[in-house]
mmCIF file with all atom_site columns, C-alpha atoms in Angstrom:
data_model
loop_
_atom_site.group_PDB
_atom_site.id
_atom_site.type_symbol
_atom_site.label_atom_id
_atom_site.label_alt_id
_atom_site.label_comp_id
_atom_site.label_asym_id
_atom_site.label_entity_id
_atom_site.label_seq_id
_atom_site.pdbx_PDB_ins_code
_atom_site.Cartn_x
_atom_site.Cartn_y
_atom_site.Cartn_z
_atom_site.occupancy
_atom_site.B_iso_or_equiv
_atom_site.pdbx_formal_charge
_atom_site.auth_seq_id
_atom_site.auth_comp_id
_atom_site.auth_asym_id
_atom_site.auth_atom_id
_atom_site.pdbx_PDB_model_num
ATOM 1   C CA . UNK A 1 1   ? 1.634   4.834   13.605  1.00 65.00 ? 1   UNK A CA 1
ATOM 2   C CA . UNK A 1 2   ? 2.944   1.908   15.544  1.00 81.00 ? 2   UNK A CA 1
ATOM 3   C CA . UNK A 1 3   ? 4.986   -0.733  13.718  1.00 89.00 ? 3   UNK A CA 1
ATOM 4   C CA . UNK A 1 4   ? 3.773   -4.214  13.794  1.00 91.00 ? 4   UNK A CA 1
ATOM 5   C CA . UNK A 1 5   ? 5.764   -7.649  12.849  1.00 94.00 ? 5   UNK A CA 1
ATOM 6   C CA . UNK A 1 6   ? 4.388   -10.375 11.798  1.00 93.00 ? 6   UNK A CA 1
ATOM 7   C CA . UNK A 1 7   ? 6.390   -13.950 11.844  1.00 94.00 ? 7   UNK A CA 1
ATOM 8   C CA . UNK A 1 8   ? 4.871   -16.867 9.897   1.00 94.00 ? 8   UNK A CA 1
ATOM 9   C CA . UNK A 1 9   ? 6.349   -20.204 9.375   1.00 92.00 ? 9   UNK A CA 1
ATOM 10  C CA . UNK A 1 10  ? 4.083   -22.318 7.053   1.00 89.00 ? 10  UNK A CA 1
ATOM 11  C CA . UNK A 1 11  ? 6.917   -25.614 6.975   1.00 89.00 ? 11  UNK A CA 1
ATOM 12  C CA . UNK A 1 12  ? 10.594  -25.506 7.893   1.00 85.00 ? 12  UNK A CA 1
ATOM 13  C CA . UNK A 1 13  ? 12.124  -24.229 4.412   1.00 90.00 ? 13  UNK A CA 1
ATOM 14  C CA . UNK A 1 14  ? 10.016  -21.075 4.889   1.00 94.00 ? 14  UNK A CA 1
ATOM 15  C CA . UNK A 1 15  ? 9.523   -17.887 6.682   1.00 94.00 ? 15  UNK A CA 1
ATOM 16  C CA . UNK A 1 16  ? 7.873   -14.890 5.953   1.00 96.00 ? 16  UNK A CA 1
ATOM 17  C CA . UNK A 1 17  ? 8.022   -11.459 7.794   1.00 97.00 ? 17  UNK A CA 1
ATOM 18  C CA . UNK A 1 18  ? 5.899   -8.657  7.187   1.00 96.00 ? 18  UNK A CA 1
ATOM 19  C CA . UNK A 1 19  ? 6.153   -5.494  9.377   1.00 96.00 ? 19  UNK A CA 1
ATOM 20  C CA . UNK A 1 20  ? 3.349   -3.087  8.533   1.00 94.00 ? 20  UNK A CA 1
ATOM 21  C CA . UNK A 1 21  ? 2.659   0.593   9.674   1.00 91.00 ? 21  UNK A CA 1
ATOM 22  C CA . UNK A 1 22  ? -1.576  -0.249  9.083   1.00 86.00 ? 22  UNK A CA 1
ATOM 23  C CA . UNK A 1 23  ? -4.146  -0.155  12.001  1.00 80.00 ? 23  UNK A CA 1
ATOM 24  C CA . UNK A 1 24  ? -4.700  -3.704  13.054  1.00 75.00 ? 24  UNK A CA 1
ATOM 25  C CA . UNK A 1 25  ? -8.674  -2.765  13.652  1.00 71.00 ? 25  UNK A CA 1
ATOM 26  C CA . UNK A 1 26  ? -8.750  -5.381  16.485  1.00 71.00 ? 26  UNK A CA 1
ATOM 27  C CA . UNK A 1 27  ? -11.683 -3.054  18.772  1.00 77.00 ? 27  UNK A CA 1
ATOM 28  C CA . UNK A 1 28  ? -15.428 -2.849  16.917  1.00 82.00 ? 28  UNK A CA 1
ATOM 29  C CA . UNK A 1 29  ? -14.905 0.820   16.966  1.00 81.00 ? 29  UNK A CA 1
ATOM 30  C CA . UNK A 1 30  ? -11.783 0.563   14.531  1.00 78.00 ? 30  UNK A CA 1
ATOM 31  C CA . UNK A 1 31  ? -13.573 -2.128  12.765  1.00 82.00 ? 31  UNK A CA 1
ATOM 32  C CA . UNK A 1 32  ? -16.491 -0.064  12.125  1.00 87.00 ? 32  UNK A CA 1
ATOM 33  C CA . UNK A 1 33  ? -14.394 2.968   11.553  1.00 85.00 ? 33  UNK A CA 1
ATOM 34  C CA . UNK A 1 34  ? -12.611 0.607   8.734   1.00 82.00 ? 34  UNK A CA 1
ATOM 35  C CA . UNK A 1 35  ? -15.704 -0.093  7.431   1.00 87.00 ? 35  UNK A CA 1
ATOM 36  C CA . UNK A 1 36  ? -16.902 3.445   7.029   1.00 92.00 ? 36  UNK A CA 1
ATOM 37  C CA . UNK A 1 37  ? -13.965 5.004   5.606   1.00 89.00 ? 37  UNK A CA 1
ATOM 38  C CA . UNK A 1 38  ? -14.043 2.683   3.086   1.00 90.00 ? 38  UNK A CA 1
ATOM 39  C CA . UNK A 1 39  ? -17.904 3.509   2.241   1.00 94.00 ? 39  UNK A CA 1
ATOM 40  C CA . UNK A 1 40  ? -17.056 7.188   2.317   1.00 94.00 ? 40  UNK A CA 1
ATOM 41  C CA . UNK A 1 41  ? -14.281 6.487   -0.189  1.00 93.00 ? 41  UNK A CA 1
ATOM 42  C CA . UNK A 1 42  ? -16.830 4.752   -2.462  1.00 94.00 ? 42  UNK A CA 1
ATOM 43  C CA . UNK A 1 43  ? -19.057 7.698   -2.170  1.00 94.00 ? 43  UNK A CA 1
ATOM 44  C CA . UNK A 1 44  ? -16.904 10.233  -2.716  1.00 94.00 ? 44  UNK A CA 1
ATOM 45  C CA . UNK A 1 45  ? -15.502 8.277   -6.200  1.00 94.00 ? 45  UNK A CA 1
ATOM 46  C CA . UNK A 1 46  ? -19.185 7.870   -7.386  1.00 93.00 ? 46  UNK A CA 1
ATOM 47  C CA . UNK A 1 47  ? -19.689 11.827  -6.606  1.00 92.00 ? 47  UNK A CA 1
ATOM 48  C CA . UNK A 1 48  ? -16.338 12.527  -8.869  1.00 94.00 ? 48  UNK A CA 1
ATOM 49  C CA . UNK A 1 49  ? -18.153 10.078  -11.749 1.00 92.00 ? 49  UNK A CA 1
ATOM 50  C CA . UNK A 1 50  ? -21.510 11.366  -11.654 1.00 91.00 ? 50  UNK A CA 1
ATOM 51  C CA . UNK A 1 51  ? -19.821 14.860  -11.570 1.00 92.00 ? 51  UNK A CA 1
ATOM 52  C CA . UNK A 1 52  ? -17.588 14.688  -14.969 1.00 90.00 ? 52  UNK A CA 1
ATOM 53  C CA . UNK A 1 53  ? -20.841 13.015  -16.321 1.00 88.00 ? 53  UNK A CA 1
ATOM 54  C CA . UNK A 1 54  ? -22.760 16.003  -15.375 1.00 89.00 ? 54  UNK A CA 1
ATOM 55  C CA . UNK A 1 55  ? -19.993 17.660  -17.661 1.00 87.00 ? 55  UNK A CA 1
ATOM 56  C CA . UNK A 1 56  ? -21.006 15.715  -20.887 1.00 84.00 ? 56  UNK A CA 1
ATOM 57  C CA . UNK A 1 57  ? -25.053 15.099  -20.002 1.00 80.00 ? 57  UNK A CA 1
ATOM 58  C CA . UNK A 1 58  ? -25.791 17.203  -23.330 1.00 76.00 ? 58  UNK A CA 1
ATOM 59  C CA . UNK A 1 59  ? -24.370 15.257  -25.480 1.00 69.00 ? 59  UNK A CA 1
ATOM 60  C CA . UNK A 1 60  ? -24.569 11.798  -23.742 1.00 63.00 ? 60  UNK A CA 1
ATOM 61  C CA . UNK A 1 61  ? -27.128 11.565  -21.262 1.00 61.00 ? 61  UNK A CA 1
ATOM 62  C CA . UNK A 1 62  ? -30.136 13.624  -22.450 1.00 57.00 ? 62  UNK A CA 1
ATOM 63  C CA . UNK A 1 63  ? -32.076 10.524  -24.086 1.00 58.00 ? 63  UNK A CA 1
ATOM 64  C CA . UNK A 1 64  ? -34.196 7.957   -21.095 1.00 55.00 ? 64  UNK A CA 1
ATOM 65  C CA . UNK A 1 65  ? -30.787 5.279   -20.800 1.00 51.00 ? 65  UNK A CA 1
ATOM 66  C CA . UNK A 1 66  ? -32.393 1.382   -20.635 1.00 51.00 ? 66  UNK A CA 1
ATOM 67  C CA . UNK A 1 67  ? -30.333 1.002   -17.319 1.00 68.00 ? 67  UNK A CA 1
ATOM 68  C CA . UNK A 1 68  ? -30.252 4.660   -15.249 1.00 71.00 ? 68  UNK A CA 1
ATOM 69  C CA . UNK A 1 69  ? -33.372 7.160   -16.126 1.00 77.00 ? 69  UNK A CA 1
ATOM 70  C CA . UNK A 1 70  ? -30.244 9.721   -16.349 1.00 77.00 ? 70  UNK A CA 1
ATOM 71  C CA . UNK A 1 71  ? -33.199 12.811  -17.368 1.00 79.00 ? 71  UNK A CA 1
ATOM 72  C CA . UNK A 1 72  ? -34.691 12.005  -13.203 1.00 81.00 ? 72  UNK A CA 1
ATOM 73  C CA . UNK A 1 73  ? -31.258 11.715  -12.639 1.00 82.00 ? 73  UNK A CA 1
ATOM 74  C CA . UNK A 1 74  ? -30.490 15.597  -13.182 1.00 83.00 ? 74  UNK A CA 1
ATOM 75  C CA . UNK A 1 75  ? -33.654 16.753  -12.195 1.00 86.00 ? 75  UNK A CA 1
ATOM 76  C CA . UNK A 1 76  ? -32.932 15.144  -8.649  1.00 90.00 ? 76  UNK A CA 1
ATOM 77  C CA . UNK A 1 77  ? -32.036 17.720  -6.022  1.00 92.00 ? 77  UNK A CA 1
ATOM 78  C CA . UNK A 1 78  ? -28.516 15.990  -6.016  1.00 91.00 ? 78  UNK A CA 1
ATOM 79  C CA . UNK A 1 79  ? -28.387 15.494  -9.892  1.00 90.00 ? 79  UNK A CA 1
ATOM 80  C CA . UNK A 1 80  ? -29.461 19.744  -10.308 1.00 92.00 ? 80  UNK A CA 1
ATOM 81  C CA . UNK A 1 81  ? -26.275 20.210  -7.376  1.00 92.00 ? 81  UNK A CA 1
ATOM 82  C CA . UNK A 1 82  ? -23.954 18.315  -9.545  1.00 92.00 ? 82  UNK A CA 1
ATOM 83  C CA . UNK A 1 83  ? -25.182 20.221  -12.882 1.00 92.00 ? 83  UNK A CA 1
ATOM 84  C CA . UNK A 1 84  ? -24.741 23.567  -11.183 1.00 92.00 ? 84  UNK A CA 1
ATOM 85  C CA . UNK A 1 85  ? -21.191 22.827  -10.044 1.00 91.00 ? 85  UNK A CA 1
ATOM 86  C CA . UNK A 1 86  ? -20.187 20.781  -13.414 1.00 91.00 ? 86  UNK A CA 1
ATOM 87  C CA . UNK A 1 87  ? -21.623 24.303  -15.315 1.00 89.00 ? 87  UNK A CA 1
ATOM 88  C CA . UNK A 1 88  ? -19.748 26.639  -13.303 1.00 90.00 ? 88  UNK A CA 1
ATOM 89  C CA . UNK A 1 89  ? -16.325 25.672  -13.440 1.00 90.00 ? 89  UNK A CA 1
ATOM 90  C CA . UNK A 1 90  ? -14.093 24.953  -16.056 1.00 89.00 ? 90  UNK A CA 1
ATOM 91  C CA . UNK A 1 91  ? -13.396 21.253  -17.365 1.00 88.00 ? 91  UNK A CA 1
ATOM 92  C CA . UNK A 1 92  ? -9.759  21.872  -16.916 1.00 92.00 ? 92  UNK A CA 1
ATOM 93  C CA . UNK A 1 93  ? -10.201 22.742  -13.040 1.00 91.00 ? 93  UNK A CA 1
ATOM 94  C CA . UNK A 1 94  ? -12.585 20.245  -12.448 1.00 92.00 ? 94  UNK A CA 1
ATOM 95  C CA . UNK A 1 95  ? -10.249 17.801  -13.929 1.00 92.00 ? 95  UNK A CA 1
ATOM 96  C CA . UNK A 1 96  ? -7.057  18.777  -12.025 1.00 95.00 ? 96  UNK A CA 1
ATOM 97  C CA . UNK A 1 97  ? -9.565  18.556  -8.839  1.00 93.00 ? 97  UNK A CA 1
ATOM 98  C CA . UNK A 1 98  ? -11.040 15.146  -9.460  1.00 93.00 ? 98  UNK A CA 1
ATOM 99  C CA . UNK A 1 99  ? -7.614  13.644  -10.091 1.00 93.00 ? 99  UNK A CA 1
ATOM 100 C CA . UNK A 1 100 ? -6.281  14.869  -6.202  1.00 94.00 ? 100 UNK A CA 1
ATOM 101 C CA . UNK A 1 101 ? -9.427  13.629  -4.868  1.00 94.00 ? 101 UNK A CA 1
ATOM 102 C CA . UNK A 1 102 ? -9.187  10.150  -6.854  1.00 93.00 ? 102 UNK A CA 1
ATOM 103 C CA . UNK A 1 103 ? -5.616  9.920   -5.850  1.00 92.00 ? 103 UNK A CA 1
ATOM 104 C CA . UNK A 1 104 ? -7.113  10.490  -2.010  1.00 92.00 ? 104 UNK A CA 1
ATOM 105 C CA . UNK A 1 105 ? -9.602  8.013   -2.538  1.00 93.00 ? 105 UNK A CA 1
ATOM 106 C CA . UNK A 1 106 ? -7.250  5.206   -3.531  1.00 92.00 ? 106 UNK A CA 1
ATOM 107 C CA . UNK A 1 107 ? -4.199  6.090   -1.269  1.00 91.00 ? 107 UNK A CA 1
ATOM 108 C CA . UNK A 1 108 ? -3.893  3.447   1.192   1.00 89.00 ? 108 UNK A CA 1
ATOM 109 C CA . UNK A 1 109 ? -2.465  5.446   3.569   1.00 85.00 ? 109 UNK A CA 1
ATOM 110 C CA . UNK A 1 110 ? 0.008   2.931   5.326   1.00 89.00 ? 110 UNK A CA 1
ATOM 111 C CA . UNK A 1 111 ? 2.942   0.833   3.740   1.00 93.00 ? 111 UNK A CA 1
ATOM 112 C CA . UNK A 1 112 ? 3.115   -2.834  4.251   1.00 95.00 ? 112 UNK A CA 1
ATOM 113 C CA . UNK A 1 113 ? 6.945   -4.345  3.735   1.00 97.00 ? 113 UNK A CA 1
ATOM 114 C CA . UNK A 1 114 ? 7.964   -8.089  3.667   1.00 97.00 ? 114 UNK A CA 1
ATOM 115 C CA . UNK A 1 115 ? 10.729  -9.974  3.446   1.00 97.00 ? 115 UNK A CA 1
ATOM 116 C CA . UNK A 1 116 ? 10.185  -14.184 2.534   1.00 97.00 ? 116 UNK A CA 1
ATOM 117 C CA . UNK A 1 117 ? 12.579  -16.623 2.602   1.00 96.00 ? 117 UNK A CA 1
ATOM 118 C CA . UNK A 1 118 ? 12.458  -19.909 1.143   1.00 94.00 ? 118 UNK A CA 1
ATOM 119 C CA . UNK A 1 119 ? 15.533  -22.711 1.887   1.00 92.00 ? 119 UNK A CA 1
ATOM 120 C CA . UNK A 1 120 ? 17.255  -23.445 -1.341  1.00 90.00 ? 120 UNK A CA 1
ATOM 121 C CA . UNK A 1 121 ? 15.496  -20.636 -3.740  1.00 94.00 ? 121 UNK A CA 1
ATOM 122 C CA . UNK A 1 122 ? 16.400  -17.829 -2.112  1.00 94.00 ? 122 UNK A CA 1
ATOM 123 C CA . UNK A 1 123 ? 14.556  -14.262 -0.287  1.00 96.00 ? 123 UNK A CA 1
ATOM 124 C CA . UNK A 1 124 ? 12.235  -12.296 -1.923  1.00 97.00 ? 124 UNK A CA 1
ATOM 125 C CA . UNK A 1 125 ? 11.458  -8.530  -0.251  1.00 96.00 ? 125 UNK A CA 1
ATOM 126 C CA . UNK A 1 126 ? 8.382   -6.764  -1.464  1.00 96.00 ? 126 UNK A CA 1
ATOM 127 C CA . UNK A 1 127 ? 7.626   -2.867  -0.336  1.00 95.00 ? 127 UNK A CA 1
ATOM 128 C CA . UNK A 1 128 ? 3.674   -2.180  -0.761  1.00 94.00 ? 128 UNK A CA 1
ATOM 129 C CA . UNK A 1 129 ? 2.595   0.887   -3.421  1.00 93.00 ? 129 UNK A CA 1
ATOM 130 C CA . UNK A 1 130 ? 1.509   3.888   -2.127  1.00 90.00 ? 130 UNK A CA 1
ATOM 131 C CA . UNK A 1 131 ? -2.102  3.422   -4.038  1.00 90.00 ? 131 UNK A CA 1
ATOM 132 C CA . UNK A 1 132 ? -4.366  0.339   -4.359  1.00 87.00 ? 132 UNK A CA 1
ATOM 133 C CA . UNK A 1 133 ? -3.929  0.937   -8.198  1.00 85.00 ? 133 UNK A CA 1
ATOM 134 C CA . UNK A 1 134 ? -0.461  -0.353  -8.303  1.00 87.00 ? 134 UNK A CA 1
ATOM 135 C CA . UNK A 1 135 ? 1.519   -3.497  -7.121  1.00 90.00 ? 135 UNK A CA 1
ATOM 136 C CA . UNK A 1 136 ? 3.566   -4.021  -4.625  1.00 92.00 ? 136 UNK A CA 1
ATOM 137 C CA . UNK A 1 137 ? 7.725   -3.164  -5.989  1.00 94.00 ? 137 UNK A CA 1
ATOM 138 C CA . UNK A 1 138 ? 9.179   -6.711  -5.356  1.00 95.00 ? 138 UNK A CA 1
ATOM 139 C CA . UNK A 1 139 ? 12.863  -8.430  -5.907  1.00 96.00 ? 139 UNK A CA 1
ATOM 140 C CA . UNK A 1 140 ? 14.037  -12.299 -5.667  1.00 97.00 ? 140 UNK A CA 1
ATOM 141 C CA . UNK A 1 141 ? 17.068  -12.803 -4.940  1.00 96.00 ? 141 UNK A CA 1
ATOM 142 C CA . UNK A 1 142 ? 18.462  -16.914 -5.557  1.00 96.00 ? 142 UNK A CA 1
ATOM 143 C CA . UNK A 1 143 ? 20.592  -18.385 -3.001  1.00 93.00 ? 143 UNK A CA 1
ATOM 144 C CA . UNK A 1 144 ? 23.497  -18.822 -5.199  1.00 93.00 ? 144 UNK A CA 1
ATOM 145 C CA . UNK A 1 145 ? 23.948  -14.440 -4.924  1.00 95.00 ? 145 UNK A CA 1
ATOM 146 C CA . UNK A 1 146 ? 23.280  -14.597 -1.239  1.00 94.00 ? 146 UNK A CA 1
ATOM 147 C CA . UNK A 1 147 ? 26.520  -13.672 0.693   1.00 93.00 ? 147 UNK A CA 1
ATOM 148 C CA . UNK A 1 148 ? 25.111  -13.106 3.753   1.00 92.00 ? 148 UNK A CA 1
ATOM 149 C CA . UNK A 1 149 ? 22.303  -11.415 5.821   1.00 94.00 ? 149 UNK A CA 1
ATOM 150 C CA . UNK A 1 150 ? 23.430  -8.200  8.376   1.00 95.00 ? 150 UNK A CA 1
ATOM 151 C CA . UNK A 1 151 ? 22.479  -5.887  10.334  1.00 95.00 ? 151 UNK A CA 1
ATOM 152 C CA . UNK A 1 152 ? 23.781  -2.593  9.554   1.00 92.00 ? 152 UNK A CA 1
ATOM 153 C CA . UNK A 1 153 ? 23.304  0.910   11.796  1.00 90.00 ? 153 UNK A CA 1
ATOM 154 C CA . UNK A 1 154 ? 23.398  4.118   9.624   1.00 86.00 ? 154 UNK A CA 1
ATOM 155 C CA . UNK A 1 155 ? 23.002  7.992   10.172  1.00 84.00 ? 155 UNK A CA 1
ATOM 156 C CA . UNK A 1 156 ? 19.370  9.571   9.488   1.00 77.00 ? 156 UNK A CA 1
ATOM 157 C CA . UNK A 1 157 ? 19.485  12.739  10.137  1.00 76.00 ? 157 UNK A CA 1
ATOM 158 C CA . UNK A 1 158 ? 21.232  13.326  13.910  1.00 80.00 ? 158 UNK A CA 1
ATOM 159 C CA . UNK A 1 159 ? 19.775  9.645   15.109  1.00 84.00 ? 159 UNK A CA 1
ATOM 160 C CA . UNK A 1 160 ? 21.732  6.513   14.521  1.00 87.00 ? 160 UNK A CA 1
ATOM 161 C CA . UNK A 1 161 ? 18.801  3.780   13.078  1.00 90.00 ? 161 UNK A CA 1
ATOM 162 C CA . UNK A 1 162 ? 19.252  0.173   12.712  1.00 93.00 ? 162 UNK A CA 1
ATOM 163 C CA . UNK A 1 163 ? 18.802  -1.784  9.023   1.00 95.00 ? 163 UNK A CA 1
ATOM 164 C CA . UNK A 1 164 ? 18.585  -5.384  8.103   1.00 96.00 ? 164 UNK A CA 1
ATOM 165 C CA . UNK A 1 165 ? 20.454  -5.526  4.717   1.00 96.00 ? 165 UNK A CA 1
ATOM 166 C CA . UNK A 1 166 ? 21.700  -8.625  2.387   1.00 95.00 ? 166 UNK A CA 1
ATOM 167 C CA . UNK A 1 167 ? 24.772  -8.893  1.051   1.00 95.00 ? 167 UNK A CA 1
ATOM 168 C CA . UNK A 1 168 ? 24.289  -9.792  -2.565  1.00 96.00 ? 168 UNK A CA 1
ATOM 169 C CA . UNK A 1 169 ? 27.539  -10.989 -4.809  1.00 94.00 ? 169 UNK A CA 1
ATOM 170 C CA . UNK A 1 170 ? 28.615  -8.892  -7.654  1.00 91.00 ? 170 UNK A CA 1
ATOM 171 C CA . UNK A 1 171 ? 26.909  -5.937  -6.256  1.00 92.00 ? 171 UNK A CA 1
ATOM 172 C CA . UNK A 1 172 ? 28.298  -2.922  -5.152  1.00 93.00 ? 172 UNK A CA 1
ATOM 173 C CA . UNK A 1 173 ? 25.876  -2.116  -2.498  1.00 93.00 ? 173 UNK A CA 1
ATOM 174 C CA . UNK A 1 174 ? 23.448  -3.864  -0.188  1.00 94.00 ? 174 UNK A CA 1
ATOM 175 C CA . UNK A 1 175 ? 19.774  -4.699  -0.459  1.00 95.00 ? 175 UNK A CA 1
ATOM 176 C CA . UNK A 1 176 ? 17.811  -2.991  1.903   1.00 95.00 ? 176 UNK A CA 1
ATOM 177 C CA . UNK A 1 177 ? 15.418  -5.112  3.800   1.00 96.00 ? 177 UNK A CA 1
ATOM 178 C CA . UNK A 1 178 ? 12.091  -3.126  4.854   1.00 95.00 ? 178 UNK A CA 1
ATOM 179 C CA . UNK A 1 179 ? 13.841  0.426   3.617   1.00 94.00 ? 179 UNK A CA 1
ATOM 180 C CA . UNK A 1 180 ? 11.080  2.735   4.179   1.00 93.00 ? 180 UNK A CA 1
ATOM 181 C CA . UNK A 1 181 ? 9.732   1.198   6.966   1.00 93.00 ? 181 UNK A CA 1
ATOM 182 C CA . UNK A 1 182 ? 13.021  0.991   9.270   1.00 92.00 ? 182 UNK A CA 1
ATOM 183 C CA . UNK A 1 183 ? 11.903  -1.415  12.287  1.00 93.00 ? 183 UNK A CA 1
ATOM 184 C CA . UNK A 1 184 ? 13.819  -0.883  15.492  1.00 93.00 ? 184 UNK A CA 1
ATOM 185 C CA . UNK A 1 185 ? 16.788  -3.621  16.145  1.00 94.00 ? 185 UNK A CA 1
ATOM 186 C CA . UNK A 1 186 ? 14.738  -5.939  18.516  1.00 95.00 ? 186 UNK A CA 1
ATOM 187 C CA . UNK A 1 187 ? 12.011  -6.808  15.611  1.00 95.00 ? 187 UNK A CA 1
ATOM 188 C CA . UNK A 1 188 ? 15.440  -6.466  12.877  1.00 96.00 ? 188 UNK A CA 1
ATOM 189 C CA . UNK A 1 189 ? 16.836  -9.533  15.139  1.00 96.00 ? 189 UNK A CA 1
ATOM 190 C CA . UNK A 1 190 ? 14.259  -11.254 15.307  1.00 95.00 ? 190 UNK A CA 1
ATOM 191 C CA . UNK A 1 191 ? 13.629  -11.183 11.272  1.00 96.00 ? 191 UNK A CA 1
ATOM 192 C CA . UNK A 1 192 ? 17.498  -11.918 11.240  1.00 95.00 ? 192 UNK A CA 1
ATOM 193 C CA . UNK A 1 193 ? 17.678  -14.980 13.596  1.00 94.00 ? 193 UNK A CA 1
ATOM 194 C CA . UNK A 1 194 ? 14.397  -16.461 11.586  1.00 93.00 ? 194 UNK A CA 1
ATOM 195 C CA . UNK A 1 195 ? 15.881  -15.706 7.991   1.00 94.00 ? 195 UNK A CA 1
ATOM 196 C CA . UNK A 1 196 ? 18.981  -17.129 8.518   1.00 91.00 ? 196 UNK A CA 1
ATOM 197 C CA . UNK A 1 197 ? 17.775  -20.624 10.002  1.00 90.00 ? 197 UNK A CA 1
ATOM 198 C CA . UNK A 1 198 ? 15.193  -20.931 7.257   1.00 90.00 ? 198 UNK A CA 1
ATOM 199 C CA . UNK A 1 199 ? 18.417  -20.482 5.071   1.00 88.00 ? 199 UNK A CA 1
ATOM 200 C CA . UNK A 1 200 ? 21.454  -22.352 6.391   1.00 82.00 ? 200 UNK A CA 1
ATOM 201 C CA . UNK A 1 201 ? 20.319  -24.318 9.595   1.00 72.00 ? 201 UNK A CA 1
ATOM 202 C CA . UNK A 1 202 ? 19.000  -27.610 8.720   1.00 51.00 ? 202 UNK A CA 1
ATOM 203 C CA . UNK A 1 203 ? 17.718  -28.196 12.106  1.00 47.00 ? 203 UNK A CA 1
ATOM 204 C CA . UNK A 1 204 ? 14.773  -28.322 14.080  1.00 43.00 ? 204 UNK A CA 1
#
């Protein structure tokens, strides 16, 4: 997918930059698209659910519940499907299988990276988590360890790419800004030019 940056400058003594790999769902077809993957994704985790309950309905789920009828529940045509497939396979395979799907279901399938600067704190950069179950991997870094902000070029495999790195004191090696993302130089200059005057330049 196309990468997108995003420049925001809420006062003077801040910046943020966020470049982002995710469908923008600007047209009503990608909206609605949006829209149903997500429903399908809801779907899909309620089918896992009501299928490991399927697994247990003798010993849990026999009795009328005071909130789901779960007895019209398995005599449903879907509720007999689920029974059928929870009572011929194996917990153990049904379990390895329900834990790839549920790891589909919450993938979010794009990674968002940002980089914001504050005058006189100091830059924090933030790389998104593969999954909606876990946060975003995040570092501050205070002013007083800044050294500087470059951009580097590097090998990756047999192309030379661009990388927007700071320069942090004491440290060995450089801080990576946007590392798995990798923007092209234009939108690395432009994240350059607007760090560093949030940082150092004073001026309008």
């Amino acid at each position: 997918m196309p990468l997108h940056l995003i420049s925001r400058r809420p006062s003077p003594t801040t910046a943020s930059f966020t470049v982002s790999n995710a469908s923008r769902h600007t047209s009503t077809a990608a909206k609605l698209f949006f829209h149903f993957q997500f429903l399908l994704r809801w779907i899909v985790f309620m089918g896992v659910l009501l299928l490991h309950a399927a697994q247990f309905r003798q010993a849990f789920f026999i009795q009328d519940g005071a909130i789901v009828p779960w007895p019209a529940v398995w005599s449903s045509p879907l509720g007999s499907f689920v029974c059928r497939i929870a009572d011929t396979y194996n917990f153990i395979a049904i379990a390895l299988v329900s834990a790839l799907v549920i790891f589909g279901v919450f993938r979010k399938g794009y990674t968002e990276e940002s980089l914001l600067v504050i005058r006189g704190l100091g830059i924090q950069t933030s790389t998104s988590s593969p999954t909606y179950l876990s946060k975003a991997a995040t570092r501050f870094i205070p002013t007083t360890e800044i050294q500087d902000i470059v951009i580097h070029e590097a090998f990756k495999g047999f192309e030379v790419r661009f990388y927007l790195a700071v320069v942090v004191v004491g440290e060995p090696e450089v801080v990576v800004v946007f590392p798995k993302l990798l923007p092209n130089r234009a939108k690395l200059e432009e994240v350059w030019r607007g760090s560093r005057h949030c940082l150092y330049d004073s001026k309008p």
